[in-house]
Amino acid sequence: MIKFILKRLMQAVIVLIGASAIAFVLLRIIPGDPASLMLSENATEEEIQQMREQMGLNLPIWEQYINYIKDIVVLDFGNSINRGLPSMQLILEHLPATALLVFWAMVIAIVIAIPLGMYAAVKKNSLSDYIVSVLALIGQSVPSYWLGMMLILFIAVNLNLLPTSGYGSWSHIIMPAFTLAIYQLALIARLMRSSTLEVLNHDYIRTARAKGLPEIVVIFKHVFKNALIPTITMIGLQTGQLLGGAIITEFIFSWPGIGFLTVQSIQAQDYPMIQSLVIISAIVFVVINLLVDIAYAVIDRRIVVDS
């Protein structure tokens, strides 16, 4: 297990280096000058050049990248151009809101999708199976921005049951969490159904049934654990992706999370902030995937042996 974890850690470091390099290069080739943005519109060319030197933008790009990595190692992500505060401070202020939203969205999705997917698989080709499959397909097809706006229109505006936006109470989180959960719910349900169908066709399931075990024992003791393995991987990937910024949902509901901060930073051309958000999102994604790999190995010890 230790060897397995160390191998995954090495892979995680490589991914983070690659993500930092891509973010660094892309932000250097897009139009705009961070030095100009930090000064007033009336700044002279000499003042801009002095600011470029102060920010290290006059150095060769490879040297800028090395300095950038050195700063990241000591957790110095620079200051936001737009707000004048440390990027890490701003990210940590917004991260709890995103974590709360993602947590409840994934709870909704998992609690509903896993039993629904298993039920559809056990009732294969029945009316229930068709209904679940159609609803899952619709759930994956509906754009989150459209769903969010429809919820605001009908529930918040027409029925006046919930606030249209904001943060701070349970009433504020219901609509954005549900909006974020729908796609995840549909995705997990479809994966759980296909995974359960695959497990149901294995010989050991037929053997368990031939021994006269009750169907409920076969499903929950032999099928559930094995069908859950690919689903756990998908849940981890989706959670990491959402924690990196549920941009559309947060923007629609004015939810003060990482996604909303990302939109504001892009609109303000706040390059240090955008760069920091990319790196933090990559770190969150990699850490969650590492935890998923460990959970995967705990559930199925063959993964450790094969690796």
PDB file of C-alpha atoms in Angstrom:
ATOM      1  CA  MET A   1       0.000   0.000   0.000  1.00  0.00           C
ATOM      2  CA  ILE A   2       2.844   2.429   0.856  1.00  0.00           C
ATOM      3  CA  LYS A   3       4.482   1.769  -2.516  1.00  0.00           C
ATOM      4  CA  PHE A   4       1.132   2.352  -4.220  1.00  0.00           C
ATOM      5  CA  ILE A   5       0.617   5.694  -2.414  1.00  0.00           C
ATOM      6  CA  LEU A   6       4.179   6.866  -3.162  1.00  0.00           C
ATOM      7  CA  LYS A   7       3.686   6.063  -6.840  1.00  0.00           C
ATOM      8  CA  ARG A   8       0.464   8.071  -6.911  1.00  0.00           C
ATOM      9  CA  LEU A   9       2.187  10.961  -5.108  1.00  0.00           C
ATOM     10  CA  MET A  10       4.915  11.073  -7.765  1.00  0.00           C
ATOM     11  CA  GLN A  11       2.272  11.132 -10.473  1.00  0.00           C
ATOM     12  CA  ALA A  12       0.467  13.933  -8.621  1.00  0.00           C
ATOM     13  CA  VAL A  13       3.638  16.052  -8.525  1.00  0.00           C
ATOM     14  CA  ILE A  14       4.114  15.602 -12.282  1.00  0.00           C
ATOM     15  CA  VAL A  15       0.510  16.653 -12.924  1.00  0.00           C
ATOM     16  CA  LEU A  16       0.902  19.767 -10.765  1.00  0.00           C
ATOM     17  CA  ILE A  17       4.110  20.768 -12.541  1.00  0.00           C
ATOM     18  CA  GLY A  18       2.380  20.333 -15.900  1.00  0.00           C
ATOM     19  CA  ALA A  19      -0.652  22.355 -14.782  1.00  0.00           C
ATOM     20  CA  SER A  20       1.513  25.170 -13.436  1.00  0.00           C
ATOM     21  CA  ALA A  21       3.540  25.286 -16.672  1.00  0.00           C
ATOM     22  CA  ILE A  22       0.429  25.430 -18.874  1.00  0.00           C
ATOM     23  CA  ALA A  23      -1.191  28.135 -16.742  1.00  0.00           C
ATOM     24  CA  PHE A  24       2.022  30.156 -16.688  1.00  0.00           C
ATOM     25  CA  VAL A  25       2.580  30.016 -20.451  1.00  0.00           C
ATOM     26  CA  LEU A  26      -1.056  30.711 -21.392  1.00  0.00           C
ATOM     27  CA  LEU A  27      -1.227  33.791 -19.190  1.00  0.00           C
ATOM     28  CA  ARG A  28       1.986  35.089 -20.775  1.00  0.00           C
ATOM     29  CA  ILE A  29       0.743  34.811 -24.363  1.00  0.00           C
ATOM     30  CA  ILE A  30      -2.752  36.320 -23.968  1.00  0.00           C
ATOM     31  CA  PRO A  31      -3.148  40.065 -24.730  1.00  0.00           C
ATOM     32  CA  GLY A  32      -2.687  42.515 -21.893  1.00  0.00           C
ATOM     33  CA  ASP A  33       0.072  43.720 -19.605  1.00  0.00           C
ATOM     34  CA  PRO A  34      -0.229  43.137 -15.827  1.00  0.00           C
ATOM     35  CA  ALA A  35       2.145  46.024 -15.188  1.00  0.00           C
ATOM     36  CA  SER A  36      -0.127  48.439 -17.067  1.00  0.00           C
ATOM     37  CA  LEU A  37      -3.173  47.189 -15.159  1.00  0.00           C
ATOM     38  CA  MET A  38      -1.533  47.927 -11.815  1.00  0.00           C
ATOM     39  CA  LEU A  39      -0.930  51.556 -12.759  1.00  0.00           C
ATOM     40  CA  SER A  40      -3.297  54.342 -13.678  1.00  0.00           C
ATOM     41  CA  GLU A  41      -4.301  55.056 -17.264  1.00  0.00           C
ATOM     42  CA  ASN A  42      -2.041  58.119 -17.226  1.00  0.00           C
ATOM     43  CA  ALA A  43       1.091  56.146 -16.342  1.00  0.00           C
ATOM     44  CA  THR A  44       4.118  56.876 -18.506  1.00  0.00           C
ATOM     45  CA  GLU A  45       6.058  54.244 -20.420  1.00  0.00           C
ATOM     46  CA  GLU A  46       8.936  54.641 -17.967  1.00  0.00           C
ATOM     47  CA  GLU A  47       6.637  53.928 -15.000  1.00  0.00           C
ATOM     48  CA  ILE A  48       5.275  50.856 -16.782  1.00  0.00           C
ATOM     49  CA  GLN A  49       8.790  49.554 -17.426  1.00  0.00           C
ATOM     50  CA  GLN A  50       9.722  50.102 -13.779  1.00  0.00           C
ATOM     51  CA  MET A  51       6.652  48.126 -12.721  1.00  0.00           C
ATOM     52  CA  ARG A  52       7.558  45.342 -15.175  1.00  0.00           C
ATOM     53  CA  GLU A  53      11.018  45.136 -13.633  1.00  0.00           C
ATOM     54  CA  GLN A  54       9.523  45.122 -10.144  1.00  0.00           C
ATOM     55  CA  MET A  55       7.210  42.243 -11.131  1.00  0.00           C
ATOM     56  CA  GLY A  56      10.017  40.388 -12.910  1.00  0.00           C
ATOM     57  CA  LEU A  57       8.253  40.524 -16.285  1.00  0.00           C
ATOM     58  CA  ASN A  58      11.427  41.792 -18.012  1.00  0.00           C
ATOM     59  CA  LEU A  59      13.190  38.478 -17.335  1.00  0.00           C
ATOM     60  CA  PRO A  60      13.278  35.567 -19.841  1.00  0.00           C
ATOM     61  CA  ILE A  61      10.149  33.437 -19.581  1.00  0.00           C
ATOM     62  CA  TRP A  62      12.057  30.385 -18.310  1.00  0.00           C
ATOM     63  CA  GLU A  63      13.554  32.459 -15.496  1.00  0.00           C
ATOM     64  CA  GLN A  64      10.124  33.885 -14.665  1.00  0.00           C
ATOM     65  CA  TYR A  65       8.780  30.336 -14.426  1.00  0.00           C
ATOM     66  CA  ILE A  66      11.574  29.217 -12.084  1.00  0.00           C
ATOM     67  CA  ASN A  67      10.909  32.194  -9.811  1.00  0.00           C
ATOM     68  CA  TYR A  68       7.198  31.419  -9.986  1.00  0.00           C
ATOM     69  CA  ILE A  69       7.773  27.800  -8.867  1.00  0.00           C
ATOM     70  CA  LYS A  70      10.030  28.995  -6.034  1.00  0.00           C
ATOM     71  CA  ASP A  71       7.238  31.291  -4.825  1.00  0.00           C
ATOM     72  CA  ILE A  72       4.653  28.491  -5.015  1.00  0.00           C
ATOM     73  CA  VAL A  73       6.859  26.169  -2.944  1.00  0.00           C
ATOM     74  CA  VAL A  74       6.775  28.715  -0.099  1.00  0.00           C
ATOM     75  CA  LEU A  75       3.036  29.283  -0.718  1.00  0.00           C
ATOM     76  CA  ASP A  76       3.553  32.780  -2.110  1.00  0.00           C
ATOM     77  CA  PHE A  77       0.992  33.131  -4.914  1.00  0.00           C
ATOM     78  CA  GLY A  78       1.437  36.863  -5.340  1.00  0.00           C
ATOM     79  CA  ASN A  79      -1.076  39.662  -4.865  1.00  0.00           C
ATOM     80  CA  SER A  80      -4.306  40.305  -6.699  1.00  0.00           C
ATOM     81  CA  ILE A  81      -3.982  43.251  -9.077  1.00  0.00           C
ATOM     82  CA  ASN A  82      -7.640  44.168  -8.730  1.00  0.00           C
ATOM     83  CA  ARG A  83      -7.919  44.003  -4.932  1.00  0.00           C
ATOM     84  CA  GLY A  84      -4.347  44.458  -3.779  1.00  0.00           C
ATOM     85  CA  LEU A  85      -4.571  41.526  -1.357  1.00  0.00           C
ATOM     86  CA  PRO A  86      -2.643  38.222  -1.332  1.00  0.00           C
ATOM     87  CA  SER A  87      -4.191  35.776  -3.826  1.00  0.00           C
ATOM     88  CA  MET A  88      -4.081  32.920  -1.319  1.00  0.00           C
ATOM     89  CA  GLN A  89      -5.985  34.985   1.242  1.00  0.00           C
ATOM     90  CA  LEU A  90      -8.765  35.688  -1.265  1.00  0.00           C
ATOM     91  CA  ILE A  91      -8.935  32.036  -2.345  1.00  0.00           C
ATOM     92  CA  LEU A  92      -9.148  30.798   1.250  1.00  0.00           C
ATOM     93  CA  GLU A  93     -11.940  33.308   1.920  1.00  0.00           C
ATOM     94  CA  HIS A  94     -13.992  31.989  -1.020  1.00  0.00           C
ATOM     95  CA  LEU A  95     -13.126  28.281  -0.794  1.00  0.00           C
ATOM     96  CA  PRO A  96     -15.460  27.435   2.159  1.00  0.00           C
ATOM     97  CA  ALA A  97     -18.491  28.660   0.189  1.00  0.00           C
ATOM     98  CA  THR A  98     -17.600  26.442  -2.769  1.00  0.00           C
ATOM     99  CA  ALA A  99     -16.848  23.478  -0.489  1.00  0.00           C
ATOM    100  CA  LEU A 100     -20.231  23.860   1.213  1.00  0.00           C
ATOM    101  CA  LEU A 101     -22.066  24.055  -2.114  1.00  0.00           C
ATOM    102  CA  VAL A 102     -20.219  21.067  -3.598  1.00  0.00           C
ATOM    103  CA  PHE A 103     -20.717  19.001  -0.446  1.00  0.00           C
ATOM    104  CA  TRP A 104     -24.490  19.334  -0.483  1.00  0.00           C
ATOM    105  CA  ALA A 105     -24.718  18.960  -4.242  1.00  0.00           C
ATOM    106  CA  MET A 106     -22.771  15.677  -4.106  1.00  0.00           C
ATOM    107  CA  VAL A 107     -24.770  14.461  -1.086  1.00  0.00           C
ATOM    108  CA  ILE A 108     -27.989  15.010  -3.037  1.00  0.00           C
ATOM    109  CA  ALA A 109     -26.555  13.313  -6.111  1.00  0.00           C
ATOM    110  CA  ILE A 110     -25.065  10.294  -4.315  1.00  0.00           C
ATOM    111  CA  VAL A 111     -28.006   9.588  -1.998  1.00  0.00           C
ATOM    112  CA  ILE A 112     -30.433   9.557  -4.924  1.00  0.00           C
ATOM    113  CA  ALA A 113     -28.298   8.253  -7.802  1.00  0.00           C
ATOM    114  CA  ILE A 114     -26.683   5.132  -6.322  1.00  0.00           C
ATOM    115  CA  PRO A 115     -29.878   3.346  -5.204  1.00  0.00           C
ATOM    116  CA  LEU A 116     -31.672   4.594  -8.345  1.00  0.00           C
ATOM    117  CA  GLY A 117     -28.961   3.210 -10.624  1.00  0.00           C
ATOM    118  CA  MET A 118     -28.892  -0.134  -8.834  1.00  0.00           C
ATOM    119  CA  TYR A 119     -32.678  -0.402  -8.897  1.00  0.00           C
ATOM    120  CA  ALA A 120     -32.752   0.292 -12.643  1.00  0.00           C
ATOM    121  CA  ALA A 121     -30.132  -2.412 -13.232  1.00  0.00           C
ATOM    122  CA  VAL A 122     -31.926  -5.007 -11.116  1.00  0.00           C
ATOM    123  CA  LYS A 123     -35.183  -4.166 -12.964  1.00  0.00           C
ATOM    124  CA  LYS A 124     -33.484  -4.207 -16.372  1.00  0.00           C
ATOM    125  CA  ASN A 125     -35.814  -3.597 -19.360  1.00  0.00           C
ATOM    126  CA  SER A 126     -38.752  -2.837 -17.086  1.00  0.00           C
ATOM    127  CA  LEU A 127     -40.773   0.385 -17.110  1.00  0.00           C
ATOM    128  CA  SER A 128     -38.832   1.586 -14.052  1.00  0.00           C
ATOM    129  CA  ASP A 129     -35.558   1.034 -15.888  1.00  0.00           C
ATOM    130  CA  TYR A 130     -36.728   3.023 -18.903  1.00  0.00           C
ATOM    131  CA  ILE A 131     -37.982   5.880 -16.723  1.00  0.00           C
ATOM    132  CA  VAL A 132     -34.679   6.093 -14.821  1.00  0.00           C
ATOM    133  CA  SER A 133     -32.682   5.978 -18.072  1.00  0.00           C
ATOM    134  CA  VAL A 134     -34.757   8.716 -19.693  1.00  0.00           C
ATOM    135  CA  LEU A 135     -34.595  10.960 -16.619  1.00  0.00           C
ATOM    136  CA  ALA A 136     -30.826  10.433 -16.392  1.00  0.00           C
ATOM    137  CA  LEU A 137     -30.421  11.355 -20.053  1.00  0.00           C
ATOM    138  CA  ILE A 138     -32.497  14.506 -19.545  1.00  0.00           C
ATOM    139  CA  GLY A 139     -30.488  15.374 -16.436  1.00  0.00           C
ATOM    140  CA  GLN A 140     -27.240  15.223 -18.406  1.00  0.00           C
ATOM    141  CA  SER A 141     -28.702  17.195 -21.313  1.00  0.00           C
ATOM    142  CA  VAL A 142     -30.184  20.149 -19.425  1.00  0.00           C
ATOM    143  CA  PRO A 143     -27.691  23.072 -19.270  1.00  0.00           C
ATOM    144  CA  SER A 144     -27.007  24.161 -15.708  1.00  0.00           C
ATOM    145  CA  TYR A 145     -27.389  27.853 -16.567  1.00  0.00           C
ATOM    146  CA  TRP A 146     -30.886  27.221 -17.980  1.00  0.00           C
ATOM    147  CA  LEU A 147     -31.911  25.082 -15.007  1.00  0.00           C
ATOM    148  CA  GLY A 148     -30.613  27.667 -12.572  1.00  0.00           C
ATOM    149  CA  MET A 149     -32.495  30.498 -14.251  1.00  0.00           C
ATOM    150  CA  MET A 150     -35.712  28.453 -14.406  1.00  0.00           C
ATOM    151  CA  LEU A 151     -35.458  27.678 -10.694  1.00  0.00           C
ATOM    152  CA  ILE A 152     -34.972  31.365  -9.938  1.00  0.00           C
ATOM    153  CA  LEU A 153     -37.922  32.297 -12.155  1.00  0.00           C
ATOM    154  CA  PHE A 154     -40.443  29.789 -10.805  1.00  0.00           C
ATOM    155  CA  ILE A 155     -39.379  29.152  -7.209  1.00  0.00           C
ATOM    156  CA  ALA A 156     -37.874  32.477  -6.223  1.00  0.00           C
ATOM    157  CA  VAL A 157     -39.736  35.014  -8.382  1.00  0.00           C
ATOM    158  CA  ASN A 158     -43.151  33.476  -9.075  1.00  0.00           C
ATOM    159  CA  LEU A 159     -43.643  31.455  -5.877  1.00  0.00           C
ATOM    160  CA  ASN A 160     -41.402  33.585  -3.646  1.00  0.00           C
ATOM    161  CA  LEU A 161     -40.324  30.509  -1.684  1.00  0.00           C
ATOM    162  CA  LEU A 162     -36.560  31.002  -1.753  1.00  0.00           C
ATOM    163  CA  PRO A 163     -34.159  33.936  -2.232  1.00  0.00           C
ATOM    164  CA  THR A 164     -32.890  34.496  -5.776  1.00  0.00           C
ATOM    165  CA  SER A 165     -29.259  34.723  -4.696  1.00  0.00           C
ATOM    166  CA  GLY A 166     -26.943  35.248  -1.754  1.00  0.00           C
ATOM    167  CA  TYR A 167     -25.134  33.247   0.891  1.00  0.00           C
ATOM    168  CA  GLY A 168     -25.570  32.666   4.584  1.00  0.00           C
ATOM    169  CA  SER A 169     -28.551  30.399   5.289  1.00  0.00           C
ATOM    170  CA  TRP A 170     -30.088  27.065   4.277  1.00  0.00           C
ATOM    171  CA  SER A 171     -32.599  28.849   2.068  1.00  0.00           C
ATOM    172  CA  HIS A 172     -29.760  30.268  -0.026  1.00  0.00           C
ATOM    173  CA  ILE A 173     -28.102  26.921  -0.699  1.00  0.00           C
ATOM    174  CA  ILE A 174     -31.095  24.832  -1.830  1.00  0.00           C
ATOM    175  CA  MET A 175     -31.422  26.063  -5.418  1.00  0.00           C
ATOM    176  CA  PRO A 176     -27.690  26.264  -6.309  1.00  0.00           C
ATOM    177  CA  ALA A 177     -27.031  22.860  -4.707  1.00  0.00           C
ATOM    178  CA  PHE A 178     -29.916  21.284  -6.628  1.00  0.00           C
ATOM    179  CA  THR A 179     -28.771  22.954  -9.877  1.00  0.00           C
ATOM    180  CA  LEU A 180     -25.257  21.628  -9.376  1.00  0.00           C
ATOM    181  CA  ALA A 181     -26.490  18.170  -8.337  1.00  0.00           C
ATOM    182  CA  ILE A 182     -28.719  17.385 -11.331  1.00  0.00           C
ATOM    183  CA  TYR A 183     -25.946  16.636 -13.813  1.00  0.00           C
ATOM    184  CA  GLN A 184     -23.937  14.708 -11.205  1.00  0.00           C
ATOM    185  CA  LEU A 185     -27.030  12.735 -10.204  1.00  0.00           C
ATOM    186  CA  ALA A 186     -27.725  11.709 -13.792  1.00  0.00           C
ATOM    187  CA  LEU A 187     -24.098  10.814 -14.453  1.00  0.00           C
ATOM    188  CA  ILE A 188     -23.707   8.709 -11.302  1.00  0.00           C
ATOM    189  CA  ALA A 189     -27.050   6.953 -11.815  1.00  0.00           C
ATOM    190  CA  ARG A 190     -26.152   5.914 -15.382  1.00  0.00           C
ATOM    191  CA  LEU A 191     -22.700   4.738 -14.327  1.00  0.00           C
ATOM    192  CA  MET A 192     -24.080   2.836 -11.339  1.00  0.00           C
ATOM    193  CA  ARG A 193     -26.653   1.139 -13.569  1.00  0.00           C
ATOM    194  CA  SER A 194     -24.093   0.004 -16.148  1.00  0.00           C
ATOM    195  CA  SER A 195     -21.624  -1.063 -13.447  1.00  0.00           C
ATOM    196  CA  THR A 196     -24.316  -3.066 -11.624  1.00  0.00           C
ATOM    197  CA  LEU A 197     -25.389  -4.760 -14.857  1.00  0.00           C
ATOM    198  CA  GLU A 198     -21.801  -5.778 -15.510  1.00  0.00           C
ATOM    199  CA  VAL A 199     -21.384  -7.245 -12.030  1.00  0.00           C
ATOM    200  CA  LEU A 200     -24.718  -9.088 -12.248  1.00  0.00           C
ATOM    201  CA  ASN A 201     -23.397 -11.016 -15.259  1.00  0.00           C
ATOM    202  CA  HIS A 202     -20.357 -12.385 -13.413  1.00  0.00           C
ATOM    203  CA  ASP A 203     -20.129 -16.088 -12.578  1.00  0.00           C
ATOM    204  CA  TYR A 204     -19.833 -15.566  -8.816  1.00  0.00           C
ATOM    205  CA  ILE A 205     -23.218 -13.829  -8.806  1.00  0.00           C
ATOM    206  CA  ARG A 206     -24.813 -16.785 -10.583  1.00  0.00           C
ATOM    207  CA  THR A 207     -23.087 -19.101  -8.105  1.00  0.00           C
ATOM    208  CA  ALA A 208     -24.425 -17.095  -5.141  1.00  0.00           C
ATOM    209  CA  ARG A 209     -27.929 -17.329  -6.551  1.00  0.00           C
ATOM    210  CA  ALA A 210     -27.520 -21.037  -7.247  1.00  0.00           C
ATOM    211  CA  LYS A 211     -26.650 -21.571  -3.591  1.00  0.00           C
ATOM    212  CA  GLY A 212     -30.083 -20.233  -2.705  1.00  0.00           C
ATOM    213  CA  LEU A 213     -28.997 -16.944  -1.157  1.00  0.00           C
ATOM    214  CA  PRO A 214     -31.823 -14.398  -0.887  1.00  0.00           C
ATOM    215  CA  GLU A 215     -31.739 -11.811  -3.691  1.00  0.00           C
ATOM    216  CA  ILE A 216     -31.325  -8.948  -1.228  1.00  0.00           C
ATOM    217  CA  VAL A 217     -28.193 -10.621   0.183  1.00  0.00           C
ATOM    218  CA  VAL A 218     -26.781 -11.160  -3.305  1.00  0.00           C
ATOM    219  CA  ILE A 219     -27.373  -7.531  -4.223  1.00  0.00           C
ATOM    220  CA  PHE A 220     -26.052  -5.852  -1.100  1.00  0.00           C
ATOM    221  CA  LYS A 221     -23.273  -8.278  -0.157  1.00  0.00           C
ATOM    222  CA  HIS A 222     -21.886  -9.286  -3.552  1.00  0.00           C
ATOM    223  CA  VAL A 223     -23.068  -6.776  -6.150  1.00  0.00           C
ATOM    224  CA  PHE A 224     -23.050  -3.423  -4.357  1.00  0.00           C
ATOM    225  CA  LYS A 225     -19.396  -3.374  -3.276  1.00  0.00           C
ATOM    226  CA  ASN A 226     -18.035  -4.370  -6.684  1.00  0.00           C
ATOM    227  CA  ALA A 227     -20.375  -2.126  -8.657  1.00  0.00           C
ATOM    228  CA  LEU A 228     -19.397   0.817  -6.466  1.00  0.00           C
ATOM    229  CA  ILE A 229     -15.714   0.832  -7.454  1.00  0.00           C
ATOM    230  CA  PRO A 230     -15.947   2.702 -10.804  1.00  0.00           C
ATOM    231  CA  THR A 231     -18.664   4.920  -9.311  1.00  0.00           C
ATOM    232  CA  ILE A 232     -16.331   6.033  -6.503  1.00  0.00           C
ATOM    233  CA  THR A 233     -13.753   7.020  -9.103  1.00  0.00           C
ATOM    234  CA  MET A 234     -16.327   9.090 -10.973  1.00  0.00           C
ATOM    235  CA  ILE A 235     -17.558  10.732  -7.756  1.00  0.00           C
ATOM    236  CA  GLY A 236     -14.009  11.717  -6.876  1.00  0.00           C
ATOM    237  CA  LEU A 237     -13.336  13.165 -10.319  1.00  0.00           C
ATOM    238  CA  GLN A 238     -16.560  15.155 -10.323  1.00  0.00           C
ATOM    239  CA  THR A 239     -16.034  16.428  -6.771  1.00  0.00           C
ATOM    240  CA  GLY A 240     -12.535  17.606  -7.622  1.00  0.00           C
ATOM    241  CA  GLN A 241     -13.799  19.309 -10.750  1.00  0.00           C
ATOM    242  CA  LEU A 242     -16.594  21.087  -8.883  1.00  0.00           C
ATOM    243  CA  LEU A 243     -14.309  22.185  -6.049  1.00  0.00           C
ATOM    244  CA  GLY A 244     -12.082  23.717  -8.687  1.00  0.00           C
ATOM    245  CA  GLY A 245     -14.935  26.082  -9.415  1.00  0.00           C
ATOM    246  CA  ALA A 246     -18.613  25.562 -10.156  1.00  0.00           C
ATOM    247  CA  ILE A 247     -18.378  28.714 -12.232  1.00  0.00           C
ATOM    248  CA  ILE A 248     -21.751  28.882 -13.982  1.00  0.00           C
ATOM    249  CA  THR A 249     -23.850  27.932 -10.955  1.00  0.00           C
ATOM    250  CA  GLU A 250     -22.007  30.267  -8.608  1.00  0.00           C
ATOM    251  CA  PHE A 251     -22.266  33.145 -11.063  1.00  0.00           C
ATOM    252  CA  ILE A 252     -26.014  32.677 -11.628  1.00  0.00           C
ATOM    253  CA  PHE A 253     -26.809  32.582  -7.905  1.00  0.00           C
ATOM    254  CA  SER A 254     -24.109  35.125  -6.900  1.00  0.00           C
ATOM    255  CA  TRP A 255     -22.619  32.459  -4.670  1.00  0.00           C
ATOM    256  CA  PRO A 256     -19.329  33.836  -3.266  1.00  0.00           C
ATOM    257  CA  GLY A 257     -17.178  30.821  -4.051  1.00  0.00           C
ATOM    258  CA  ILE A 258     -14.142  30.023  -6.176  1.00  0.00           C
ATOM    259  CA  GLY A 259     -16.176  30.034  -9.396  1.00  0.00           C
ATOM    260  CA  PHE A 260     -17.589  33.499  -8.734  1.00  0.00           C
ATOM    261  CA  LEU A 261     -14.097  34.747  -7.858  1.00  0.00           C
ATOM    262  CA  THR A 262     -12.792  33.278 -11.121  1.00  0.00           C
ATOM    263  CA  VAL A 263     -15.376  35.176 -13.185  1.00  0.00           C
ATOM    264  CA  GLN A 264     -14.565  38.426 -11.377  1.00  0.00           C
ATOM    265  CA  SER A 265     -10.821  37.888 -11.899  1.00  0.00           C
ATOM    266  CA  ILE A 266     -11.240  37.195 -15.617  1.00  0.00           C
ATOM    267  CA  GLN A 267     -13.431  40.262 -16.079  1.00  0.00           C
ATOM    268  CA  ALA A 268     -10.832  42.401 -14.284  1.00  0.00           C
ATOM    269  CA  GLN A 269      -7.909  40.744 -16.158  1.00  0.00           C
ATOM    270  CA  ASP A 270      -6.378  39.970 -12.778  1.00  0.00           C
ATOM    271  CA  TYR A 271      -3.604  37.687 -14.067  1.00  0.00           C
ATOM    272  CA  PRO A 272      -1.940  36.783 -10.730  1.00  0.00           C
ATOM    273  CA  MET A 273      -5.351  35.884  -9.313  1.00  0.00           C
ATOM    274  CA  ILE A 274      -6.283  33.753 -12.355  1.00  0.00           C
ATOM    275  CA  GLN A 275      -2.930  32.001 -12.208  1.00  0.00           C
ATOM    276  CA  SER A 276      -3.356  31.252  -8.511  1.00  0.00           C
ATOM    277  CA  LEU A 277      -6.884  29.947  -9.053  1.00  0.00           C
ATOM    278  CA  VAL A 278      -5.668  27.542 -11.741  1.00  0.00           C
ATOM    279  CA  ILE A 279      -2.943  26.174  -9.486  1.00  0.00           C
ATOM    280  CA  ILE A 280      -5.178  25.841  -6.423  1.00  0.00           C
ATOM    281  CA  SER A 281      -7.850  24.123  -8.526  1.00  0.00           C
ATOM    282  CA  ALA A 282      -5.240  21.698  -9.849  1.00  0.00           C
ATOM    283  CA  ILE A 283      -4.000  20.979  -6.312  1.00  0.00           C
ATOM    284  CA  VAL A 284      -7.543  20.326  -5.056  1.00  0.00           C
ATOM    285  CA  PHE A 285      -8.274  18.084  -8.034  1.00  0.00           C
ATOM    286  CA  VAL A 286      -5.060  16.078  -7.610  1.00  0.00           C
ATOM    287  CA  VAL A 287      -5.494  15.652  -3.835  1.00  0.00           C
ATOM    288  CA  ILE A 288      -9.064  14.399  -4.221  1.00  0.00           C
ATOM    289  CA  ASN A 289      -8.019  11.972  -6.938  1.00  0.00           C
ATOM    290  CA  LEU A 290      -5.227  10.696  -4.708  1.00  0.00           C
ATOM    291  CA  LEU A 291      -7.752  10.057  -1.934  1.00  0.00           C
ATOM    292  CA  VAL A 292     -10.028   8.305  -4.451  1.00  0.00           C
ATOM    293  CA  ASP A 293      -7.152   6.065  -5.575  1.00  0.00           C
ATOM    294  CA  ILE A 294      -6.475   5.128  -1.950  1.00  0.00           C
ATOM    295  CA  ALA A 295     -10.161   4.402  -1.324  1.00  0.00           C
ATOM    296  CA  TYR A 296     -10.234   2.380  -4.542  1.00  0.00           C
ATOM    297  CA  ALA A 297      -7.288   0.301  -3.334  1.00  0.00           C
ATOM    298  CA  VAL A 298      -8.883  -0.261   0.079  1.00  0.00           C
ATOM    299  CA  ILE A 299     -12.068  -1.561  -1.523  1.00  0.00           C
ATOM    300  CA  ASP A 300     -10.264  -3.745  -4.053  1.00  0.00           C
ATOM    301  CA  ARG A 301      -6.825  -4.923  -2.899  1.00  0.00           C
ATOM    302  CA  ARG A 302      -6.103  -6.264  -6.389  1.00  0.00           C
ATOM    303  CA  ILE A 303      -5.479  -2.677  -7.511  1.00  0.00           C
ATOM    304  CA  VAL A 304      -2.448  -2.466  -5.215  1.00  0.00           C
ATOM    305  CA  VAL A 305      -1.076  -5.772  -6.460  1.00  0.00           C
ATOM    306  CA  ASP A 306      -1.555  -4.877 -10.138  1.00  0.00           C
ATOM    307  CA  SER A 307       0.123  -1.496  -9.719  1.00  0.00           C
TER     308      SER A 307
END
